Amino acid sequence: MRRLREAMAEPVNAQARLDKIVVLVASNMVAEVCSVYIMRADSRLELFATEGLAREAVHQTTLKVGEGLVGLIARSAEPLALADAQAHPAYSYKPETGEEIYHSFVGVPFLRGGNTLGVLVVQNRTKRTYTEEEVEVLETIAMLLAEMIASGELQSIARPGTAIAARRAQALIGSPMADGVGLGYVVLHQPRVVITRIIAEDVGSEQVRLDAAIETMRANIDLLIDDESTAGEYREVLETFRLFANDRGWLRRLREAVNTGITAEAAVERVQEDSRARMLRQTDPYMRERLHDLDELANRLLHQLTGQSMVAAPESLPDNAILVARTMGPAALLDYDRRKLRGLVLEEAGPASHIAIVARALGIPTVGEVENITGIVEQGDAIIVDGTTGEVQVRPSSDIEAAYSEKARLRARRQEQYQALRNVPAITKDGVPIGLHMNAGLLVDLPHVEETGAESIGLFRTELQFMIAPQFPRTEKQYLLYKSVMDAVPEKPVTFRTLDIGGDKILPYMTTYEEENPALGWRAIRIGLDRPALLRLQIRAMLRAGAGRELRIMFPMVASVQEFEHASELTRKEVKHLLRHGHELPHNLKLGVMLEVPSLLWQLDELLERVDFVSVGSNDLVQYLTAADRDNRRVAQRFDVLSAPILRALKSITDKGASVGKPIALCGEMGGRPIEAMALVALGYRSLSMSPSSIGPVKAMVLKLEVNDLNKYLCEILALHDGAPSLRDKLLGYAEAKGIPL
Ligand code: PEP
Ligand code: MG
């Protein structure tokens, strides 16, 4: 080990260092052969160095993953020791290496993020059994080789034109979460611990260090669990951590690893890599989740041992940072300097997650559900994020980079064009004004009203603030938030939606109930009416914030006229309460409902009589009309919103609204997609509320549209009853013929 340490430190080139390592290992193990195979970008294992096999085979012999014993180790990511290698069914003979005279074989993989980077092999002429200790020594050397690869050193000796796998360019695909293209460099939200010492000087003191670190980590976890503000899912995760931190098997593996002569941190990393490799090959989601927990726990221990920080320091963010994390809470993202963030890549979060909502609000191109991204990238790697398509390019080649730079430039140019439309009124070619409003939910959204030229905020999702708060926001806090929202749009009325929680929108500090069907469960106004204290406090805060102004309050997920009446009654009580206490009230209070539940379609007469306004929540309305979960990737795209049944349902609402003179708005995602917005305007929608980045594109469409002409065309094709699954192509054809930009 001492001589190995010296070999690692010698100022020689990588090939000389590798050559030296194989000689040392062979002599130390009294073996005739020691070879190093490195995984190339084309998934072949190339012989990079050997002692004992034919020298000419170096950089010439290659094996496929799964081919031969070396390929088998690469695939399984597990060591293999055989006294009679030639008797193994996977044995494969490579004549150029002259290896047929060797009988025994032992090989260990070197791993990073659970992926095999290469294989270290030792062979003996005689049939001999390798001891467990010998395998462990090889595993330590494999760790050194993995470090050499991560440092980029080995790429320099690869054959010209071939890349080694660990540094190869990779195109990954995940779920698009927030639009835009970002080019930059990886910043790991939880930076990987850099281990500088692998080989121990004194095994005894490393055991002591390990034990002390485990003790401190356990105590920290206990403290967090005992802390009263730790709640919900986080508490459950910590409980699991506590279980693992006391798991005998895990602790034994760590101690055994230290006994092989490596430092405590190297031992944790080795055990961690083993479980990562198992995790990548594990198909049972429950087991994967547990292995993930174990990984997280190992990270904590590594940070404990090395004193390195658990999270990137948000204040020292480099320019052009692309944040990469397994998961991340919305509040953590808000800690980073937005001006330096070019993108975000997450392993676990999906498009409907809270972090996605915040990333969209901040305008950070984001891709989620990218498998093992934290294991694939290294701090500082070049990376590109396309939040529109879900593509992530890791260590891109220069032509890929050029293509994306061009894409980003084009996008920026288009944004400039939209910017130029900022103060242009959204009026169709035939003179119909269309209200383009903005959806918002956080303070960071507010500047977008100015930037985009949105008429006002057509939907303020109040639950977002609740979701990122550590505890239930008191009325005063709510009042201050709603007041800032009103102040951000001084001339126009803002439409506040009361708490839309439940379903997947969980408040960490509120008791949750297991529900078979959360989307059809106890959520939104249903909670509000069953727990009126909550709703009343919120309404009170809104009424105070709207003092002297017009205030619009909208109730979500209303399914019956009675629910609206009940909510109005609560509001009236709050008005009285504030009056009694001498507060100033809004000079004009408008109460409305979100039309999201199909049952309302058949009580429109009764409903419109009672409400001041209606805003169609097409995201939920479509989900319930088609019985297709909007967050379930397998079904969400199954039905097109531009299909006859959905368009007819949407038309029936505006038709009814027009006949009784009640304004109907729409605030689902449909309103922000130009072609869908075009159809909506043709169906009679005159007020759309959308995410800020959609205002420009939708306005560009409106300016070129002749509503009356498209209305006629759309009514005709809707009356065809030809059973076509979608009218999208027809509408696209129409827009193209009329020169309407989409
Ligand atoms: C909707 O359902 O269309 C809507 C706008 O509300 P949310 O997306 O917040 O459910
Ligand atoms: Mg909704």
mmCIF file of C-alpha atoms and ligand atoms in Angstrom, residues 459 461 497 500 505 523 556-557 594 596 617-621 623-624 630, ligand 2:
data_model
loop_
_atom_site.group_PDB
_atom_site.id
_atom_site.type_symbol
_atom_site.label_atom_id
_atom_site.label_comp_id
_atom_site.label_asym_id
_atom_site.label_seq_id
_atom_site.Cartn_x
_atom_site.Cartn_y
_atom_site.Cartn_z
ATOM 1 C CA LEU A 459 -55.161 33.647 -11.075
ATOM 2 C CA ARG A 461 -52.580 30.494 -6.554
ATOM 3 C CA ARG A 497 -57.950 31.919 -5.459
ATOM 4 C CA ASP A 500 -56.348 24.832 -3.331
ATOM 5 C CA LYS A 505 -50.633 19.635 -2.877
ATOM 6 C CA ARG A 523 -59.310 18.970 -1.371
ATOM 7 C CA PRO A 556 -61.517 26.300 -6.460
ATOM 8 C CA MET A 557 -63.046 22.877 -7.177
ATOM 9 C CA MET A 594 -63.314 28.125 -10.882
ATOM 10 C CA GLU A 596 -63.124 22.645 -12.851
ATOM 11 C CA GLY A 617 -59.706 25.759 -14.777
ATOM 12 C CA SER A 618 -59.104 23.706 -17.872
ATOM 13 C CA ASN A 619 -56.312 21.640 -16.313
ATOM 14 C CA ASP A 620 -58.691 20.042 -13.875
ATOM 15 C CA LEU A 621 -61.797 20.284 -16.020
ATOM 16 C CA GLN A 623 -58.692 15.804 -16.263
ATOM 17 C CA TYR A 624 -62.177 15.127 -14.921
ATOM 18 C CA ARG A 630 -53.143 15.228 -15.413
HETATM 19 MG MG MG B 2 -57.196 23.300 -10.701
#
